């Protein structure tokens, strides 16, 4: 009788354990849970990229970290995938003159990102989605993505690039204001942060510095120079965040998250990208045999 009771107790406890929700935050998974998470996620994961940089006088240094991971976590709650912890090894040389900026060398940010992807692939994450919260990473990520073709990879890399919905922006601006610049720490970004971490947003400080374009390179045209951002926004603040609010931020966040959910679903089903990569790598090893 005691053995029978023990048997049913084990079944009950086992049922409770199996019924527990599997965490999607990677840092919360146990090693056995990770094995289950690989299967449940269809071998996908999200790498949210941010940085430590000034965001005007009113937003926290980790603004891009907060936003990238918030998008990822909200999406993973609806469509299961594993979300990597806060990742801040990003390109931010343009803000090295500002307090709190952590600017790693170009060589290091490249190597850390590549080795992180390689390690995720080694742990059976075969489809990796980058969610980037930092505009200063754009050129870097474009080139990094193309450079993946330089050798055979054990994974497919996808960079989430959400579209701005004019109707959502209009509704958000009706709740706040129209910010004609809104380049960095302006109306939209400040509203998003009010929705995520309201206690770390200090709108009363948003007017302490100018977020106007200083136009210090207007003497030049049809040219690119690396000092362009500093020439425009030396305060590392572009726009006006004084009228931001959380309700507008929620509208903007939800628009982005809904697009990310659809992307996760599409990536899970995607067989074209891995197949094309394999074909490309095979042909690259024997280019003279590539059909002409």
PDB file of N, CA and C in Angstrom, residues 74 109 125 194 240:
ATOM      1  N   UNK A  74       8.526  40.067 -24.589  1.00  0.00           N
ATOM      2  CA  UNK A  74       7.081  40.106 -24.852  1.00  0.00           C
ATOM      3  C   UNK A  74       6.712  39.184 -26.009  1.00  0.00           C
ATOM      4  N   UNK A 109      34.129  43.792 -30.522  1.00  0.00           N
ATOM      5  CA  UNK A 109      32.676  43.611 -30.685  1.00  0.00           C
ATOM      6  C   UNK A 109      32.382  42.601 -31.788  1.00  0.00           C
ATOM      7  N   UNK A 125      21.282  25.834 -31.234  1.00  0.00           N
ATOM      8  CA  UNK A 125      20.426  26.923 -31.689  1.00  0.00           C
ATOM      9  C   UNK A 125      20.796  27.198 -33.149  1.00  0.00           C
ATOM     10  N   UNK A 194       9.076  55.123 -20.863  1.00  0.00           N
ATOM     11  CA  UNK A 194       8.075  55.399 -19.821  1.00  0.00           C
ATOM     12  C   UNK A 194       7.191  54.177 -19.599  1.00  0.00           C
ATOM     13  N   UNK A 240      12.978  65.850 -28.913  1.00  0.00           N
ATOM     14  CA  UNK A 240      12.399  66.458 -27.714  1.00  0.00           C
ATOM     15  C   UNK A 240      11.597  65.403 -26.968  1.00  0.00           C
TER      16      UNK A 240
END
